[in-house]
CSV table of C-alpha atoms in Angstrom, one decimal:
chain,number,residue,atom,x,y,z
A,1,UNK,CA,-16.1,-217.9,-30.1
A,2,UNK,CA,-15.3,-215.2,-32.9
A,3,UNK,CA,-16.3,-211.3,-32.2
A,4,UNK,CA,-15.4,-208.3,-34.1
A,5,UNK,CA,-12.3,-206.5,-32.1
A,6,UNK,CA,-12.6,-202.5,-32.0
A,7,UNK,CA,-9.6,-199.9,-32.8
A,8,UNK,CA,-9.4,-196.4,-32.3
A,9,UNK,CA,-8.0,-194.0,-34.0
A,10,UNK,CA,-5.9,-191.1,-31.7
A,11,UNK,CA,-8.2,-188.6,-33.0
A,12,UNK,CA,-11.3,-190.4,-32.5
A,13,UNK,CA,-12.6,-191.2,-29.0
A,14,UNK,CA,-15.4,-194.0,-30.2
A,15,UNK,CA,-14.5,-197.4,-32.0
A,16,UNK,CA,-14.4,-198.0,-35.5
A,17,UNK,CA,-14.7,-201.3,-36.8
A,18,UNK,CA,-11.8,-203.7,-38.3
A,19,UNK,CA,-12.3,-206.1,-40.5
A,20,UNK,CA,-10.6,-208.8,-39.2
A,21,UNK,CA,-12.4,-210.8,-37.0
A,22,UNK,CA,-10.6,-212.4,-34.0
A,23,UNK,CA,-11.5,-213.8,-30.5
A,24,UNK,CA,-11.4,-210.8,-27.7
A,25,UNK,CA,-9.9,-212.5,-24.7
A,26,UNK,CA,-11.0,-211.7,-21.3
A,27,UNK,CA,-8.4,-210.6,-18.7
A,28,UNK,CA,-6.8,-212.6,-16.1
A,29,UNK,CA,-8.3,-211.6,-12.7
A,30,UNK,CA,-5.7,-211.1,-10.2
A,31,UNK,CA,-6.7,-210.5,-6.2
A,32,UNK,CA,-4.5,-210.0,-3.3
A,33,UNK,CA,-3.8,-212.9,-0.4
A,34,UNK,CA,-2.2,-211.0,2.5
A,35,UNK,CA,-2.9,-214.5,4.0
A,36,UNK,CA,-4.0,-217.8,3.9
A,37,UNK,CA,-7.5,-217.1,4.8
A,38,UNK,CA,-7.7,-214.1,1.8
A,39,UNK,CA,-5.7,-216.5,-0.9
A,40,UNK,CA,-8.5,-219.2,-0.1
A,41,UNK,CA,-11.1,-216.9,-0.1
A,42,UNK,CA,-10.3,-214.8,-3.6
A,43,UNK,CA,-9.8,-218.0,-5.0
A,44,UNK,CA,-13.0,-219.4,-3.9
A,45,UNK,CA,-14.9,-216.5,-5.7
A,46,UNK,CA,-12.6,-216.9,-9.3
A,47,UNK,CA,-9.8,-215.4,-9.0
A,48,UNK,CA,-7.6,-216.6,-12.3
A,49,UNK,CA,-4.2,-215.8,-10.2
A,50,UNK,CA,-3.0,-214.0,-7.0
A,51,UNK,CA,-0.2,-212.1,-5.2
A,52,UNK,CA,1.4,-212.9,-1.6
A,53,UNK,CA,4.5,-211.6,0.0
A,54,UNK,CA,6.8,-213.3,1.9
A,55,UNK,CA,7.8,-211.8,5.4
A,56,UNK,CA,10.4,-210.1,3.8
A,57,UNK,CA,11.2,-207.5,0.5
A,58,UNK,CA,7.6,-207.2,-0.1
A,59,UNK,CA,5.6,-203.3,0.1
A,60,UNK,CA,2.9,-204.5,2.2
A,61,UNK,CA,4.9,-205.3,5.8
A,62,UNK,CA,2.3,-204.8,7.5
A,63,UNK,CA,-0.2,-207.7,5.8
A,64,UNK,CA,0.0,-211.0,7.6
A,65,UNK,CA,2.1,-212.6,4.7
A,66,UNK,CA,3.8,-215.7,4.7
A,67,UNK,CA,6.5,-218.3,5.9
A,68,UNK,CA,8.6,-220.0,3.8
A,69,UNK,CA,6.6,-223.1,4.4
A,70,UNK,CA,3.4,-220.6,3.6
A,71,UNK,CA,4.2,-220.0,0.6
A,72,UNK,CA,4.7,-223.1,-0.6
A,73,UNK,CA,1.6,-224.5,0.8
A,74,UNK,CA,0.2,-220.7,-0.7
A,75,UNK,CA,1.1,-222.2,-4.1
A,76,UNK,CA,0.0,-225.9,-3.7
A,77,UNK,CA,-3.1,-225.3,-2.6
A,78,UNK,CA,-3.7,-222.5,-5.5
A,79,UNK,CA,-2.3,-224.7,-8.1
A,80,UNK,CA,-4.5,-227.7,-7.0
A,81,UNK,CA,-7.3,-225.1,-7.6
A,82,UNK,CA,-5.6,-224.3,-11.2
A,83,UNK,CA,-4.7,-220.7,-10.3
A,84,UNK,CA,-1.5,-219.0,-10.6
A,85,UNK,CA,0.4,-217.5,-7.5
A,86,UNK,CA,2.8,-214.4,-7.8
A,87,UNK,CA,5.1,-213.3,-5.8
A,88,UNK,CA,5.8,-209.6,-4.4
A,89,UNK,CA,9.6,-208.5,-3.4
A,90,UNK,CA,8.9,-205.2,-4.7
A,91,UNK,CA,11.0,-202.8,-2.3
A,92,UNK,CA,13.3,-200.6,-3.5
A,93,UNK,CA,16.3,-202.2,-1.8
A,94,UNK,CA,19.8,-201.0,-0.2
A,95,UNK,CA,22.7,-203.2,-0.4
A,96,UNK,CA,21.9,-204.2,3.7
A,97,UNK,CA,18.3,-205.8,2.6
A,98,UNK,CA,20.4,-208.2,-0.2
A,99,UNK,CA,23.0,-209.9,1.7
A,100,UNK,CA,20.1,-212.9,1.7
A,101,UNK,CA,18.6,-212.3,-1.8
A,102,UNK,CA,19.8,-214.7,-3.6
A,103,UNK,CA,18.8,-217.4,-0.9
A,104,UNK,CA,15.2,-216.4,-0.7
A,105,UNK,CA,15.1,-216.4,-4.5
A,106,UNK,CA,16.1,-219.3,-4.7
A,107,UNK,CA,13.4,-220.7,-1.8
A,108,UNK,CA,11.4,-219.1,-3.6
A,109,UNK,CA,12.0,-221.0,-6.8
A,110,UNK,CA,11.6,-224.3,-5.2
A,111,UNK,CA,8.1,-223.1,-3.9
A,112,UNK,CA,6.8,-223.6,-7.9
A,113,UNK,CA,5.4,-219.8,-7.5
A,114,UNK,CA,4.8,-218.7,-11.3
A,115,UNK,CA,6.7,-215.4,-11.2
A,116,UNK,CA,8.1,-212.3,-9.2
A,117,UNK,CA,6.7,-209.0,-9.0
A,118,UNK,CA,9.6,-206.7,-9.3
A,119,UNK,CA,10.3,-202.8,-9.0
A,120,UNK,CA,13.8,-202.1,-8.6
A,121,UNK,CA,16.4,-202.9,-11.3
A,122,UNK,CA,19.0,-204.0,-8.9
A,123,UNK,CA,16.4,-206.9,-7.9
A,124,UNK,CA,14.9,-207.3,-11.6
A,125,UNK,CA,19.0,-208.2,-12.0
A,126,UNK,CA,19.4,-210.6,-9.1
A,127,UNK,CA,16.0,-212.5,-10.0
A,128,UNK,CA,17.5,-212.8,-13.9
A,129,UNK,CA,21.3,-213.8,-12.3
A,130,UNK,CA,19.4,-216.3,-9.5
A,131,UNK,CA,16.3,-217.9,-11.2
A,132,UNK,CA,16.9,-217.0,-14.9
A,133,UNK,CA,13.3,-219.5,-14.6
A,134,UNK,CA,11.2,-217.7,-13.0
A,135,UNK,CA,9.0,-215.0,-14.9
A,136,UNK,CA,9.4,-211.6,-14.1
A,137,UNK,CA,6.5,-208.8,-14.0
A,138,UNK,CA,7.3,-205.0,-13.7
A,139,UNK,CA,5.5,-203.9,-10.9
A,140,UNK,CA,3.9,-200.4,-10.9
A,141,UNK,CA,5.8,-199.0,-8.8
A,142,UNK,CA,8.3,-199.0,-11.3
A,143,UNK,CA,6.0,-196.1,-13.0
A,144,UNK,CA,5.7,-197.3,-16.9
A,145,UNK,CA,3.9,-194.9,-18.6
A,146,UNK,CA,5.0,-195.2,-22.0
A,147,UNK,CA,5.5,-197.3,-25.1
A,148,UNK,CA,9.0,-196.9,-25.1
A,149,UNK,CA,9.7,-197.9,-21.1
A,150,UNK,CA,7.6,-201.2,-22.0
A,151,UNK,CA,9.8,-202.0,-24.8
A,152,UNK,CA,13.2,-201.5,-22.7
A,153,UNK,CA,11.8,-203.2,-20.0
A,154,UNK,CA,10.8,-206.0,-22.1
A,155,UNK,CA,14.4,-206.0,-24.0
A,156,UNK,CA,15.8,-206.6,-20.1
A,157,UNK,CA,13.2,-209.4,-19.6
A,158,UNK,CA,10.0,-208.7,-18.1
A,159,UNK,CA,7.3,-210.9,-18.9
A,160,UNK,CA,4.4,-208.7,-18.1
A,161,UNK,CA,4.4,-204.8,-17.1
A,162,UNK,CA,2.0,-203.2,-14.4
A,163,UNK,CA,1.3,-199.9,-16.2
A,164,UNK,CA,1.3,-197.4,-14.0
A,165,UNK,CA,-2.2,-195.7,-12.4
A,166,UNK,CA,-1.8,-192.4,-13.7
A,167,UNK,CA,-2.5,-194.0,-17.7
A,168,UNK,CA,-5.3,-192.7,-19.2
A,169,UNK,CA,-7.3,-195.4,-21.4
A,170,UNK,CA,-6.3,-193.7,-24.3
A,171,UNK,CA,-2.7,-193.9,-23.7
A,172,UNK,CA,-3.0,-197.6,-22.3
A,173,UNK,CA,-4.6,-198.3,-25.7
A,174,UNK,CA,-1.3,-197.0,-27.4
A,175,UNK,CA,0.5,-199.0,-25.8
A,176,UNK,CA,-0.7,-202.1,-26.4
A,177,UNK,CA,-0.9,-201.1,-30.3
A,178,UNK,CA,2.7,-199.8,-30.0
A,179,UNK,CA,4.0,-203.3,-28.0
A,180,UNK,CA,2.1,-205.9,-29.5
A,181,UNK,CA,4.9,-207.3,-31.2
A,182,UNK,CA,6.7,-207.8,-28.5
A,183,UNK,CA,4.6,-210.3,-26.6
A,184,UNK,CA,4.7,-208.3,-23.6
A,185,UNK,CA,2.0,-209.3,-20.9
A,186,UNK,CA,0.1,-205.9,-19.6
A,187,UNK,CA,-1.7,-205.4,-16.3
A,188,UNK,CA,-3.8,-202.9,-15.1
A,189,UNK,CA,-4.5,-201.8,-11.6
A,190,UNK,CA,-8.7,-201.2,-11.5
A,191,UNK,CA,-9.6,-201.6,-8.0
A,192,UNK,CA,-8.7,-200.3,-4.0
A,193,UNK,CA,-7.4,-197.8,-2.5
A,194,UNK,CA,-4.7,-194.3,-4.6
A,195,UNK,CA,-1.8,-193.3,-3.2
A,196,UNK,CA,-1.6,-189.7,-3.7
A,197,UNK,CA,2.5,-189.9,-4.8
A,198,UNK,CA,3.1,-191.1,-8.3
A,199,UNK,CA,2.1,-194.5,-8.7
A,200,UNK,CA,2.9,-195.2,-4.8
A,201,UNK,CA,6.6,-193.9,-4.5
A,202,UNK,CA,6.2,-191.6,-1.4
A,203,UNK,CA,8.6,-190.4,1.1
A,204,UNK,CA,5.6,-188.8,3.5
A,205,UNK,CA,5.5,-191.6,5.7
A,206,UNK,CA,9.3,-191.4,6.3
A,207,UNK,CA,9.7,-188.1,7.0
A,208,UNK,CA,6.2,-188.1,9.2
A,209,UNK,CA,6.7,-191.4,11.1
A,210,UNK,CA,10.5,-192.9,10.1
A,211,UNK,CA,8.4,-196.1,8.6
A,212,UNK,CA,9.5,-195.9,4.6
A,213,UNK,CA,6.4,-196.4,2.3
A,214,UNK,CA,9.1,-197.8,0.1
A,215,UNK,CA,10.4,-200.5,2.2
A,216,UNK,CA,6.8,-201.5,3.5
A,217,UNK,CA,6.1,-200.1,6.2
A,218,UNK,CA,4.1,-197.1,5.5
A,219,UNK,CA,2.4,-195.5,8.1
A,220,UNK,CA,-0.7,-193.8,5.5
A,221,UNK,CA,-0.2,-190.2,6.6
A,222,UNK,CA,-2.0,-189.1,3.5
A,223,UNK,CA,-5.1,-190.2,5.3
A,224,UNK,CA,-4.4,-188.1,8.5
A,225,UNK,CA,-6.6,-184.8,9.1
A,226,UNK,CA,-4.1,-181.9,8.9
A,227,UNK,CA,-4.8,-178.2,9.3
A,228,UNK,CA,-2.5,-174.5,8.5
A,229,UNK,CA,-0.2,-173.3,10.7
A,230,UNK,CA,1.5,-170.0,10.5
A,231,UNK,CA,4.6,-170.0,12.7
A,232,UNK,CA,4.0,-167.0,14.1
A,233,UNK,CA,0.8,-167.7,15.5
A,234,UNK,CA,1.1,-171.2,17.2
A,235,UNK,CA,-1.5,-173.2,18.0
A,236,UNK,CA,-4.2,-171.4,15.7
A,237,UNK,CA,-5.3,-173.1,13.0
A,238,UNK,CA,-6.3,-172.3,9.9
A,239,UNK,CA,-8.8,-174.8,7.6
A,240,UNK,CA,-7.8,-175.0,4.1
A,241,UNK,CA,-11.4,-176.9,3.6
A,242,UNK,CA,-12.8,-177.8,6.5
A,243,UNK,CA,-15.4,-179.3,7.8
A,244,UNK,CA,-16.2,-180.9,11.8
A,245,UNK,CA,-13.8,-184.1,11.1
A,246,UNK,CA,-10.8,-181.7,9.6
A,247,UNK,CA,-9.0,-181.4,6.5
A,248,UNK,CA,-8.3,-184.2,5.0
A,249,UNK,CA,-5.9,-182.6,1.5
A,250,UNK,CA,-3.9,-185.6,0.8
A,251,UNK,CA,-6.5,-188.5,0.8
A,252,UNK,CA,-7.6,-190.2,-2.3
A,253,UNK,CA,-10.5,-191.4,-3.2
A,254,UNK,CA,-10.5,-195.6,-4.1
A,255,UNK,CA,-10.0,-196.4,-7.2
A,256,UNK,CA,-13.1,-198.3,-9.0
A,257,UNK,CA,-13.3,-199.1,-12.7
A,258,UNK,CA,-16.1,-201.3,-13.0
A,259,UNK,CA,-17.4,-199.9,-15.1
A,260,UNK,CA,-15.0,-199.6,-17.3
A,261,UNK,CA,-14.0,-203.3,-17.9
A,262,UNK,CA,-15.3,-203.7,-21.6
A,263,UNK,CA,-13.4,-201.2,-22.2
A,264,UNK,CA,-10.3,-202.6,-21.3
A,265,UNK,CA,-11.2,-205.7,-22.8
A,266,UNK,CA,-11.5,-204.4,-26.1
A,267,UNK,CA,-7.8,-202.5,-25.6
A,268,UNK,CA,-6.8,-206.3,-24.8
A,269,UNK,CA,-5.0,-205.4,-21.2
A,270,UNK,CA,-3.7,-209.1,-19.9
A,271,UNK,CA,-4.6,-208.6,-16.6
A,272,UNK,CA,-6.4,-206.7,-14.4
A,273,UNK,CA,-5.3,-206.4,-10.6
A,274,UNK,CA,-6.7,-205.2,-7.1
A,275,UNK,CA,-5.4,-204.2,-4.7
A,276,UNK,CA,-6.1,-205.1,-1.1
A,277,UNK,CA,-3.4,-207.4,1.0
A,278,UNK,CA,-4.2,-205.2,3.7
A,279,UNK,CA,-7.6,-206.0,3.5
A,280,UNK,CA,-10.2,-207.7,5.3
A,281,UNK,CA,-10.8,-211.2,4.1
A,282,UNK,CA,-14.9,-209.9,3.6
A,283,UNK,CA,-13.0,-207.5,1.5
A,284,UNK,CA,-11.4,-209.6,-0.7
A,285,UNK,CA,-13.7,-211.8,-1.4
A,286,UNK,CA,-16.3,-209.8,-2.1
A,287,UNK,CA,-14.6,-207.3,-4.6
A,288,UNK,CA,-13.5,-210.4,-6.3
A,289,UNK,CA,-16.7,-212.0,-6.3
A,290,UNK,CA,-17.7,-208.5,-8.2
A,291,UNK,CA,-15.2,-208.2,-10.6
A,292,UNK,CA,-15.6,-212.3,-11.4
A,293,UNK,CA,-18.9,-211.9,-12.1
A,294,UNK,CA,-18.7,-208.7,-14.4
A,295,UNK,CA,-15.8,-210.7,-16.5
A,296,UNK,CA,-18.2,-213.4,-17.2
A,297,UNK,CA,-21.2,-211.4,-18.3
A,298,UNK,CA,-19.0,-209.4,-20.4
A,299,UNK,CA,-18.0,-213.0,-21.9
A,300,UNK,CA,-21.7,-214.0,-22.2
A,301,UNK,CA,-22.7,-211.1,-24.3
A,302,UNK,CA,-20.2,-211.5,-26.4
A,303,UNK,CA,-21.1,-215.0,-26.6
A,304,UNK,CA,-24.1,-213.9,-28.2
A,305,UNK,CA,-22.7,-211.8,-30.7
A,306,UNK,CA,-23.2,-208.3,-28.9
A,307,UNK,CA,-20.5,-206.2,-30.3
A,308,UNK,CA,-17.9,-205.3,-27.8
A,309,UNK,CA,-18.9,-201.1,-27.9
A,310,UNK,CA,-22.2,-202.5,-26.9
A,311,UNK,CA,-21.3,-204.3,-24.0
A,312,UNK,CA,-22.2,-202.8,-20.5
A,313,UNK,CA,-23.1,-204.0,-16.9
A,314,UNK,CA,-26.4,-203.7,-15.0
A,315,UNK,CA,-26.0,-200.9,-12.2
A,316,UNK,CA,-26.3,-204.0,-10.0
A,317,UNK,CA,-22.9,-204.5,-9.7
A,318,UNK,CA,-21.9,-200.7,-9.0
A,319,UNK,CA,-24.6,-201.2,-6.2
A,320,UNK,CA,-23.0,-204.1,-4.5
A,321,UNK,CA,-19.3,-202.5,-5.1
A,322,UNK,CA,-20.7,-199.9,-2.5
A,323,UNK,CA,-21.6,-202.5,-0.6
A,324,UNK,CA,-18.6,-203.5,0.2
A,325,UNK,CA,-17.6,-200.1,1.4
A,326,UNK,CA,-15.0,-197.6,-0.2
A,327,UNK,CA,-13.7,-194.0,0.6
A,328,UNK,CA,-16.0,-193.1,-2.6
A,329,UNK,CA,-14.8,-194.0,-5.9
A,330,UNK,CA,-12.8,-192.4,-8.9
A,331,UNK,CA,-11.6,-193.5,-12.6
A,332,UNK,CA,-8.3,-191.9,-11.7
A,333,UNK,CA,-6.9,-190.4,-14.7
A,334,UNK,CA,-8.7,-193.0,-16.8
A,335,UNK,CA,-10.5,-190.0,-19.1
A,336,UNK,CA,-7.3,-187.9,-19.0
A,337,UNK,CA,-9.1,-185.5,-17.0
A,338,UNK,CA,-8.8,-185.1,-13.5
A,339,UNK,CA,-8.7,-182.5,-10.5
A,340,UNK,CA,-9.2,-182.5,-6.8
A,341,UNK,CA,-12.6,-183.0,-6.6
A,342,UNK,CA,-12.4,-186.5,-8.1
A,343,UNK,CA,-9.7,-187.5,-6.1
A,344,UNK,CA,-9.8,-186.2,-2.7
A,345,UNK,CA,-11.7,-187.6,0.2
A,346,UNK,CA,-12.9,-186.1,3.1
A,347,UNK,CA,-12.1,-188.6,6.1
A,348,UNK,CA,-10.4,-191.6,6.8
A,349,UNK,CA,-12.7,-193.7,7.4
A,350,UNK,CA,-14.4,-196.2,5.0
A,351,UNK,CA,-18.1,-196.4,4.7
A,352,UNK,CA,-18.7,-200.1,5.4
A,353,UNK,CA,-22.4,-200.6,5.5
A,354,UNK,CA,-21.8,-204.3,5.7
A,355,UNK,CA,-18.9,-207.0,7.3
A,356,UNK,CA,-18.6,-210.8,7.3
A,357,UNK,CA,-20.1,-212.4,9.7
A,358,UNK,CA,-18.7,-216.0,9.5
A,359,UNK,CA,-17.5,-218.2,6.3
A,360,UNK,CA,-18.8,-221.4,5.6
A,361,UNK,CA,-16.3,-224.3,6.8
A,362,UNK,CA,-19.4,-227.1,6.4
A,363,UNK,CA,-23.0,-227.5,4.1
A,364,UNK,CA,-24.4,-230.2,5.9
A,365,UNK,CA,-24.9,-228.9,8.2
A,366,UNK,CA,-24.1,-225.2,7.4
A,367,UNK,CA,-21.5,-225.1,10.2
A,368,UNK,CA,-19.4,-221.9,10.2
A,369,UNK,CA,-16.6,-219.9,11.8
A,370,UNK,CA,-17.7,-216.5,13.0
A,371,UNK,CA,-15.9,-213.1,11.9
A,372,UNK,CA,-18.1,-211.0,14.1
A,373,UNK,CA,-20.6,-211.1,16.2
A,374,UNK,CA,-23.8,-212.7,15.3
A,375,UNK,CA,-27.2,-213.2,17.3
A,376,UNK,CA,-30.2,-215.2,17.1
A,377,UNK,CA,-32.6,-213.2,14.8
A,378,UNK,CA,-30.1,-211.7,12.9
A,379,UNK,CA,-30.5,-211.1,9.1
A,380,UNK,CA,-27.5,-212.1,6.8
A,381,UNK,CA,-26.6,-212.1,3.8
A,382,UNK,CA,-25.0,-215.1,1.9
A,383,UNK,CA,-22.4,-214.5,-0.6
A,384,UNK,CA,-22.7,-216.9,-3.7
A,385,UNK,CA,-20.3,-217.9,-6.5
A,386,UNK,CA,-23.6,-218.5,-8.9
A,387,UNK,CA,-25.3,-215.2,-8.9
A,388,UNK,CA,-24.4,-211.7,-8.0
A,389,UNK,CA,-27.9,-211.2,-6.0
A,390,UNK,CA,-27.2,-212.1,-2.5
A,391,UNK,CA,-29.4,-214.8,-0.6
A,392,UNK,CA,-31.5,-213.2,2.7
A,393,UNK,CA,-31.9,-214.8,4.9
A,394,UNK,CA,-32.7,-214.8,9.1
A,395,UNK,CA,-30.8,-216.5,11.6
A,396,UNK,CA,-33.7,-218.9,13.7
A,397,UNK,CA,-31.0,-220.9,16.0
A,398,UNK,CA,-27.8,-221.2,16.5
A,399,UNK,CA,-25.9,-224.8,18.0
A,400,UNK,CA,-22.4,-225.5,18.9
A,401,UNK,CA,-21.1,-228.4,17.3
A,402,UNK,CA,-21.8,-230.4,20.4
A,403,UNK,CA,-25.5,-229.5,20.0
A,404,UNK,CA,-25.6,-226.9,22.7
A,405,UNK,CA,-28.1,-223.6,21.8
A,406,UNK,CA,-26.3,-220.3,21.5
A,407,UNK,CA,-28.0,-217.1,21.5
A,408,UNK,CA,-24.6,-215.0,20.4
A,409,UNK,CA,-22.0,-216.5,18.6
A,410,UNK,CA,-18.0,-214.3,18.7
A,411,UNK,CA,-15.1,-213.8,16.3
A,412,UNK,CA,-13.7,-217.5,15.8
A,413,UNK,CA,-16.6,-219.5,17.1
A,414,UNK,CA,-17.6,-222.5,15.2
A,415,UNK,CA,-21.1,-222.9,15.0
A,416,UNK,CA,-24.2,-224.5,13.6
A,417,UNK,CA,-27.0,-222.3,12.1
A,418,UNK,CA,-30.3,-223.0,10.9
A,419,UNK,CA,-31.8,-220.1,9.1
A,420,UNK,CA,-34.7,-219.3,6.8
A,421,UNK,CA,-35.4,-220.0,4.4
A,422,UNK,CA,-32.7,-222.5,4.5
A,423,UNK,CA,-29.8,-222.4,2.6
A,424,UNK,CA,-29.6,-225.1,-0.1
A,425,UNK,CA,-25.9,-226.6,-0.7
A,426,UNK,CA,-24.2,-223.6,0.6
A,427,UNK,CA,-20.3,-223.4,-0.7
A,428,UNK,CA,-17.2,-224.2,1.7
A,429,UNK,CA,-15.3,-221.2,1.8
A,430,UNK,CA,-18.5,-218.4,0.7
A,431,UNK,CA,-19.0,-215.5,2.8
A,432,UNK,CA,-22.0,-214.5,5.1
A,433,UNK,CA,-22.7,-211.1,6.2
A,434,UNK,CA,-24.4,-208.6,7.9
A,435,UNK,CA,-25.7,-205.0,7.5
A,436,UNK,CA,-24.3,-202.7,10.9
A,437,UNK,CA,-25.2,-200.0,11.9
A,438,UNK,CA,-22.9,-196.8,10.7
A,439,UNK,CA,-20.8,-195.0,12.8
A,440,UNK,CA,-19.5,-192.8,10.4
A,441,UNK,CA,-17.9,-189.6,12.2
């Protein structure tokens, strides 16, 4: 396939035209597995790669990560399925979380994982000293924001930089002009949930709670209601922009940019990432099933010669990203401009108009394992791998696997349905849902 690449000029905001013609290649697609049952799952709807953490030196303590023996099964069965695994030991450490480092690394070399994801320089040292092997990416924690930090960071070794979140697209294009030569890998966060800090490195939880955001074990106080206090007048408060559920003035919106993906493309960005380990399963699977889909029809069209400035996606997939429910949505600093009316959200809670319902563990007949509760009569939704447009249909009878009726099936039973219309060759692995009714506060 050969398609015209696009430049741009820093004082021009639209693409001009070069005359070299050369293939634009699409970005890997990276999705979180907090465990097993996500790393199947994101792989089942095309994920190209994903990242785990092991119980320990990962920033997401509280995700049901993985044994030893996890991760190496984690990376067999991805392999098997031809996708790449990373691993997270991304804390920023002191000197009592190392006295094992070099061990783990080393288990963790023997797993056949295809590289670390790595924030503090100590670690980035001890990976380079322990597994000189094993590829290394900058993880953005580690706050890149310029062409310069890529280059050093590349000089020390890094295979691949995560810039960080606060890059606008024009700067992330600079980059990758200013770094080609290097061979440097770039990622780019584009989906899930902000931190309000600088690209993540917080100290609120700490303070708040005595759980360090750095360390893992972040308590999310940014999405707590708070209100003014003046200390002469306890226990009256004052709203700084209230409304019934409270003040919610450190709460960001969800990242989301969709829509934004030719883009990126066309800049050439390696990789694009979301985020999610703490996720549910429905979660992950269904943001990747998104973002799979939009990467291939961007490849179709430029199969058929559409130019890459030409390129866009049917507002079908923005409707099905709200689906899956989000604190409402924001490019970030992705147009360099920003303020707090595109980033801050008013309540904790995510609008999730629809959950899984079971995932598919047989086709013939469609036996699955439920994720919440389902009834007789119920209309679901089932989640394909072929086409974005979900399949409708209504529950008629359920069985147990012995053949006995069920009118309600609960979280982790197995059971038989028979909908309709029926489901022709469902996948192993897809998702059903449901639509519930919101409780939104």
């Amino acid at each position: 396939m050969t398609t015209t690449p696009y430049s741009n000029d820093s004082n021009d905001s639209e693409y001009t035209k070069t005359k070299t013609k050369t293939s634009l290649k699409l970005p890997e697609l990276l999705a979180p597995a907090g465990n097993r049952e996500k790393l199947i799952t994101a792989i089942h709807y095309g994920a190209d790669a994903v990242y785990l953490g092991g119980s320990e030196y990962s920033l997401r303590a509280g995700a049901g990560n993985f044994t030893q023996q996890g991760i190496r099964e984690a990376v067999a069965y991805a392999h098997e399925h031809k996708v790449k695994v990373y691993i997270t030991i991304n804390i920023f450490a002191h000197n009592r979380d190392l006295q094992q480092f070099r061990e783990h690394l080393q288990s963790l070399r023997d797993t056949g994982a295809d590289g670390l994801i790595v924030a503090d320089p100590g670690i980035f040292l001890l990976c380079q000293e322990t597994v000189p092997d094993m590829p290394i990416h900058l993880s953005t924690q580690a706050n890149v924001t310029n062409s310069h930090s890529v280059r050093f960071w590349t000089s020390q070794g890094a295979q691949r930089i995560n810039l960080a979140r606060e890059l606008s697209l024009e700067e992330i294009r600079t980059i990758r002009q200013d770094t080609k030569d290097t061979g440097v890998e770039l990622e780019v966060f584009v989906h899930g949930a902000l931190c309000i800090s600088y690209s993540g490195r917080c100290m609120l939880s700490n303070y708040l709670t005595g759980r360090n955001a750095n360390q893992g074990t972040c308590a999310h106080p940014c999405r707590y209601s708070y209100a003014l206090v003046e200390e002469k007048r306890p226990g009256v408060y004052f709203p700084v922009q209230e409304d019934s559920r409270g003040t919610y003035i450190f709460n960001s919106r969800d990242l989301c940019l969709l829509g934004r993906l030719p883009e990126l493309v066309a800049v050439g960005v390696d990789a694009i990432k979301i985020e999610g380990r703490m996720k549910s399963m429905g979660y992950v699977g269904a943001v990747v099933r998104v973002y799979r889909a939009a990467l291939d029809a961007i490849q179709e069209q430029l199969n058929q010669g559409i130019e890459i400035q030409q390129v866009a996606l049917p507002q079908s997939f923005q409707q099905e990203i709200k689906n899956i429910g989000t604190r409402g949505q924001t490019e970030n600093f992705f147009n360099e401009s920003h303020s707090s009316d595109a980033m801050l959200y008013d309540t904790i809670r995510i609008n999730q108009p629809y959950s899984p319902v079971g995932i598919v563990c047989e086709s013939t007949p469609l036996l699955i394992e439920a994720r919440n509760v389902l009834t007789k009569g119920d209309q679901i939704e089932y989640l394909s791998c072929s086409t974005l447009e979900p399949i409708i249909c209504t529950v008629v009878a359920m069985t147990t696997a012995d053949g006995k009726p069920k009118e309600r099936a609960n979280p982790g039973n197995r059971i038989i349905l028979t909908t309709s219309p029926a489901l022709e060759n469902p996948e192993i692995n897809a998702v059903l849902r449901k639509k519930f009714a919101q409780n939104n506060p």
